mmCIF file of C-alpha atoms in Angstrom:
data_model
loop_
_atom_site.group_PDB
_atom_site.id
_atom_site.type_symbol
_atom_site.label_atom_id
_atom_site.label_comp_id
_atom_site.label_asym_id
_atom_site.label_seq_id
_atom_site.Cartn_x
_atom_site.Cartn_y
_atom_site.Cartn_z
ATOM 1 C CA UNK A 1031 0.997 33.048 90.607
ATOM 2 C CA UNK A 1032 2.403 32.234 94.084
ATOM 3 C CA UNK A 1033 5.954 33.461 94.898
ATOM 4 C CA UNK A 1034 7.097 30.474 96.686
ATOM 5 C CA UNK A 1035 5.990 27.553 98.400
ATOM 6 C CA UNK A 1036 4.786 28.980 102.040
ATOM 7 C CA UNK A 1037 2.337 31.246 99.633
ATOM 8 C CA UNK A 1038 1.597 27.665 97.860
ATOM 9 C CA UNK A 1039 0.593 25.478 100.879
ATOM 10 C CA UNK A 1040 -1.013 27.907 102.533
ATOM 11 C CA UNK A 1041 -3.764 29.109 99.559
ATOM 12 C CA UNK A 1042 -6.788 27.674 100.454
ATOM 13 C CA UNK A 1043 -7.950 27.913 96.696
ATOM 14 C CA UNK A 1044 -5.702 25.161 96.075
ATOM 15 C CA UNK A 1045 -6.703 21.665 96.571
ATOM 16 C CA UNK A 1046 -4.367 19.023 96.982
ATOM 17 C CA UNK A 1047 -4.734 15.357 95.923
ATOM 18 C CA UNK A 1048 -2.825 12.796 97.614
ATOM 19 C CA UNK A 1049 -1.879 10.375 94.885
ATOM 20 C CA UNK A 1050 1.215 7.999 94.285
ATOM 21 C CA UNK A 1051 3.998 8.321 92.404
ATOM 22 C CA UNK A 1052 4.118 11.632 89.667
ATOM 23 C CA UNK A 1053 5.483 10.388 86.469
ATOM 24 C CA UNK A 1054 7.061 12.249 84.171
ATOM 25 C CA UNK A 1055 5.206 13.007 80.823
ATOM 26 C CA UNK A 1056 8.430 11.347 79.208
ATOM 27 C CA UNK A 1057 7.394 8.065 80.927
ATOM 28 C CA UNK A 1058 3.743 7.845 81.775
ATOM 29 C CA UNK A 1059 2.952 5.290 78.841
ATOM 30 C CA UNK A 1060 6.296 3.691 78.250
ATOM 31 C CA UNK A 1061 7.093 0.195 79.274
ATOM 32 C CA UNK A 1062 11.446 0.166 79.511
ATOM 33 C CA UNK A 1063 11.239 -3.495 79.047
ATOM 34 C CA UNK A 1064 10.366 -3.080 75.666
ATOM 35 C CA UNK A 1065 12.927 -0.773 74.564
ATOM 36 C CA UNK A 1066 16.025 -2.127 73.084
ATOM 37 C CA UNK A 1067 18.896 -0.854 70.866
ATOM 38 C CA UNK A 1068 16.977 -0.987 67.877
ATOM 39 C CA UNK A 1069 13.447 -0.001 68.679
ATOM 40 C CA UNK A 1070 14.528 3.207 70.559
ATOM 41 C CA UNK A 1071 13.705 5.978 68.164
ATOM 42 C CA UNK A 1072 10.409 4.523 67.368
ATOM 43 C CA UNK A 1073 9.799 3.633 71.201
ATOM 44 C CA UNK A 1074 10.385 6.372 73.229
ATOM 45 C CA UNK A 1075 9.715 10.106 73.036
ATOM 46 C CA UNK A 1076 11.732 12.654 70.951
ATOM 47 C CA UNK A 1077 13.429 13.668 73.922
ATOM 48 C CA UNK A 1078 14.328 11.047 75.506
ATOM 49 C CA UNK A 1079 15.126 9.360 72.459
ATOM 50 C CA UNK A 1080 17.717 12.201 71.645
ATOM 51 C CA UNK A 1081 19.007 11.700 75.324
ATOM 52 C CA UNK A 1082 19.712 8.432 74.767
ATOM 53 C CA UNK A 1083 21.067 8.408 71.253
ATOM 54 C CA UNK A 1084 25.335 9.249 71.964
ATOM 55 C CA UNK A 1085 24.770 5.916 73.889
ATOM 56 C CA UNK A 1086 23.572 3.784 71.368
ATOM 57 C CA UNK A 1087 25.979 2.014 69.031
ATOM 58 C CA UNK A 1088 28.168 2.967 66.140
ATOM 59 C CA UNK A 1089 28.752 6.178 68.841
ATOM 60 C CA UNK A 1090 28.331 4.287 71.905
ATOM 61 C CA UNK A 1091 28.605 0.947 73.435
ATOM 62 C CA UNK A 1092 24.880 0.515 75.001
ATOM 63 C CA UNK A 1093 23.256 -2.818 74.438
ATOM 64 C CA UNK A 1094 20.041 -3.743 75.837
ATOM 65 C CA UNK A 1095 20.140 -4.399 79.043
ATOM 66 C CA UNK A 1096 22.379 -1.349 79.665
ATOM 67 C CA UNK A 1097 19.897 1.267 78.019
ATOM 68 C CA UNK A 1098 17.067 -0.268 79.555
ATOM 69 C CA UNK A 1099 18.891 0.340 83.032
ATOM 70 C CA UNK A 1100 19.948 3.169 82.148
ATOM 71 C CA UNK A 1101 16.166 4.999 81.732
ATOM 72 C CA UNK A 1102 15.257 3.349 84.952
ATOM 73 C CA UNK A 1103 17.630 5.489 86.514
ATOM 74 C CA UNK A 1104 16.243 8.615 84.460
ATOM 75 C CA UNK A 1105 12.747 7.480 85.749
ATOM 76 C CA UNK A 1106 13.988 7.586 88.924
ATOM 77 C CA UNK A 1107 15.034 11.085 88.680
ATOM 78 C CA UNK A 1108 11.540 12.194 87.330
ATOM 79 C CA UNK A 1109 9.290 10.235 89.054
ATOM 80 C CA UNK A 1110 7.970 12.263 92.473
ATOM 81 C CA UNK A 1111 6.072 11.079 94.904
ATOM 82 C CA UNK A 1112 2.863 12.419 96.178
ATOM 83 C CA UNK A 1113 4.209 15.001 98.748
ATOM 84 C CA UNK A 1114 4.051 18.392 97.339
ATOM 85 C CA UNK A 1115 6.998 19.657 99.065
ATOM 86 C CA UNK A 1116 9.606 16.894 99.588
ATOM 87 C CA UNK A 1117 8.170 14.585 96.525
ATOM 88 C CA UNK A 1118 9.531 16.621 94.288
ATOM 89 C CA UNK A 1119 12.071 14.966 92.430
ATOM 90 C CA UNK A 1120 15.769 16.420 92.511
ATOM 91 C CA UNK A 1121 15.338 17.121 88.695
ATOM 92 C CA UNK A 1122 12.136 19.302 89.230
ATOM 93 C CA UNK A 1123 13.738 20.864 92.132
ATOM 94 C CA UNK A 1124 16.611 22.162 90.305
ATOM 95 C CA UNK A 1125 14.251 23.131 87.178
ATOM 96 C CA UNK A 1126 11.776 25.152 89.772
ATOM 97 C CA UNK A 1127 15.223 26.687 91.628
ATOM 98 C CA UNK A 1128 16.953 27.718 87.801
ATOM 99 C CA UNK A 1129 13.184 29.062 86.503
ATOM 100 C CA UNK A 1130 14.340 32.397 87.583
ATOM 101 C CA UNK A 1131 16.563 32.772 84.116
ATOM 102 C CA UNK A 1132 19.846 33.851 86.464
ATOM 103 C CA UNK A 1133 23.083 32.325 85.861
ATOM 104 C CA UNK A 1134 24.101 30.733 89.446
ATOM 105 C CA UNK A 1135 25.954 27.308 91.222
ATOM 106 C CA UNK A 1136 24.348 24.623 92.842
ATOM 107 C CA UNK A 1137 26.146 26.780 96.357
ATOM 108 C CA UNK A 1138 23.904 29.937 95.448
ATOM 109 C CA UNK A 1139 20.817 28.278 95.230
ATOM 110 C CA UNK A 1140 20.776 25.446 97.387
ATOM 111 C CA UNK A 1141 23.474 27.244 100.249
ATOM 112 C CA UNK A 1142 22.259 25.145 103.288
ATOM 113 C CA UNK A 1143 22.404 21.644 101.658
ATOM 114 C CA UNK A 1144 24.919 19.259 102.721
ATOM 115 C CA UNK A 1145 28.241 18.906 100.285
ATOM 116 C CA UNK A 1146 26.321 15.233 99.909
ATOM 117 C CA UNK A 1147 23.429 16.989 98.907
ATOM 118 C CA UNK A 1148 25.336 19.227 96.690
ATOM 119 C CA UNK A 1149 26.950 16.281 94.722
ATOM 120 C CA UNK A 1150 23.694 14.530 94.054
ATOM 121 C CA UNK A 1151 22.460 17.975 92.593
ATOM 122 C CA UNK A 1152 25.570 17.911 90.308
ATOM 123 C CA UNK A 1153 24.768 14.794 89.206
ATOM 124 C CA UNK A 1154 21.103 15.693 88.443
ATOM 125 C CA UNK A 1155 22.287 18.659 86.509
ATOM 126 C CA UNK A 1156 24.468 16.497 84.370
ATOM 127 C CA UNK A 1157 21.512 14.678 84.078
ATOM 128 C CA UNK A 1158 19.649 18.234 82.916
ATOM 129 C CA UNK A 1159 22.421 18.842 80.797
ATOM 130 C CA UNK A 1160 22.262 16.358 78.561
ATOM 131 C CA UNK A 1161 18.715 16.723 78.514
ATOM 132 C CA UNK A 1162 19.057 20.204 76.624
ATOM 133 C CA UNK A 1163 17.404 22.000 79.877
ATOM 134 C CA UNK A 1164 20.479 23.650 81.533
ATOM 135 C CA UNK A 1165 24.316 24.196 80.221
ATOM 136 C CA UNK A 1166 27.737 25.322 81.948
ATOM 137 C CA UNK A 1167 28.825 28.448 81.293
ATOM 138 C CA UNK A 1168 31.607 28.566 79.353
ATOM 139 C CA UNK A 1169 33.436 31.929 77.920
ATOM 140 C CA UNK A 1170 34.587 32.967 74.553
ATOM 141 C CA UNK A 1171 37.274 29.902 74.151
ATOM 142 C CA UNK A 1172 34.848 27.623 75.558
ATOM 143 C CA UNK A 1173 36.522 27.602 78.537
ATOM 144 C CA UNK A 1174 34.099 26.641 81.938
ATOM 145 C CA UNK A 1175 33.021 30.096 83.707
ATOM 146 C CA UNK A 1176 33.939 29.305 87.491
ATOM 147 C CA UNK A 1177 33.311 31.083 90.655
ATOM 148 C CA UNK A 1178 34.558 30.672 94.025
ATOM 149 C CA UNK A 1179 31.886 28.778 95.970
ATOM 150 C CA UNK A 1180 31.001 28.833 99.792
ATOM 151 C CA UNK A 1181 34.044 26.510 100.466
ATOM 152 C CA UNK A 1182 36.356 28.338 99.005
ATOM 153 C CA UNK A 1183 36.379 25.555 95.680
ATOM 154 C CA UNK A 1184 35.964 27.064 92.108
ATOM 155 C CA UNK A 1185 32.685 25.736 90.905
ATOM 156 C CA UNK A 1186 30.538 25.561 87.803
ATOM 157 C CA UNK A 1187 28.121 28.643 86.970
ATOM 158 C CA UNK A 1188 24.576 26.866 85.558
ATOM 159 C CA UNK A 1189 22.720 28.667 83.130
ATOM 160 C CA UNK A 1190 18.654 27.544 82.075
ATOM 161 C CA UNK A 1191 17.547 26.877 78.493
ATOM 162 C CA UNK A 1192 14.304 26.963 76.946
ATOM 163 C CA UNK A 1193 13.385 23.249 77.511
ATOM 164 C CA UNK A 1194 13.640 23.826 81.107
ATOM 165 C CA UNK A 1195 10.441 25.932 81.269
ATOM 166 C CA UNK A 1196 8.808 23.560 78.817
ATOM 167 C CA UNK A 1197 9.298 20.472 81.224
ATOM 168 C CA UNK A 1198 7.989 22.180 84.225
ATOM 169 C CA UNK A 1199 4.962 23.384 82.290
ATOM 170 C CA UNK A 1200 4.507 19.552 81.084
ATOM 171 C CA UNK A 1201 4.892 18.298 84.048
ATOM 172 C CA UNK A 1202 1.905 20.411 85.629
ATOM 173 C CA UNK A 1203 4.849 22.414 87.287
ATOM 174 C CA UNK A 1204 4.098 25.731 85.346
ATOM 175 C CA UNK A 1205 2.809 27.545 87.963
ATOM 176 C CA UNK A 1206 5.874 27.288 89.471
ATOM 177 C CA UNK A 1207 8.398 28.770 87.156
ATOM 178 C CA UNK A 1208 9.628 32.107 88.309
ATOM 179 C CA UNK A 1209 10.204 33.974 85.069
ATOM 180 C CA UNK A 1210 9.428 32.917 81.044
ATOM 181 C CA UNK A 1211 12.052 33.747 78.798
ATOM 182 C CA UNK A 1212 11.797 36.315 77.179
ATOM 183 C CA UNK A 1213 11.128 34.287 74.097
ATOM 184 C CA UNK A 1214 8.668 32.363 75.273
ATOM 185 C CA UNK A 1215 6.657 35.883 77.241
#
């Protein structure tokens, strides 16, 4: 299994295909035109479907149009294009970077990325938080676990959960995860 991505492009056992766009296995066969408010659960995967459910109405206040945006924008943060370095989406990125089971910010693993950058990233884990594939630490009162970050700004502590390791295997990514949980070795 390679360490990291210089072992990766330089393996000449590998073969590379140059395709389009990656999809993610949540969205290869669905058409978001055809999902609406009430077709959801039956529409799109389990996943995604628990994703999207706080949004839907009594709870929330999506209609239509606004779910239906709403995975567009999740699409957009799973689909990859076919560059095996910088195609990688910012979702996969941050899945390969937390595969290694530590507890870290977005400073510690990303610490030359611009504070742009940085926000994007926090947006993305959001994103992977309400996914069910990474959560904040928080302590005993539930409380968020902060740190003092390369600026010199408390930040938020990130810690990976099982799903993580199951969307990078489903996504072909596998052979990229750093270390298996120990429930799942």
């Amino acid at each position: 299994m390679p360490d990291d991505w210089v072992d990766v492009l330089l393996d000449d056992n590998v073969t590379y295909t140059a395709g389009g766009p990656q999809l993610s296995h949540r969205f290869q066969t669905l058409d978001i035109s055809s999902v609406t408010v009430e077709n959801y659960k039956e529409t799109l995967v389990p996943s995604l479907s628990d994703q999207v459910e706080m949004f839907i109405p009594p709870s929330g206040s999506f209609e239509t149009t606004d779910l239906q945006r709403y995975l567009e924008l999740i699409r957009g943060y799973e689909t990859s294009t076919h560059d095996l370095v910088f195609g990688l989406t910012l979702a996969d990125q941050l899945r390969i970077a937390f595969s290694d089971g530590e507890t870290k910010t977005i400073c510690e693993r990303f610490p030359d990325v611009s504070l742009q950058e940085k926000r994007r990233y926090r947006c993305v884990c959001e994103y992977l938080i309400r996914s069910g594939q990474l959560e904040k630490v928080r302590d005993d009162k539930g409380r968020l676990v902060k740190k003092l970050g390369n600026m010199g700004k408390l930040v938020v502590l990130y810690r990976p959960l099982p799903p993580l390791y199951k969307s990078l295997t489903k996504s072909g990514l596998g052979q990229f995860i750093k270390v298996l949980p120990k429930e799942e070795v």
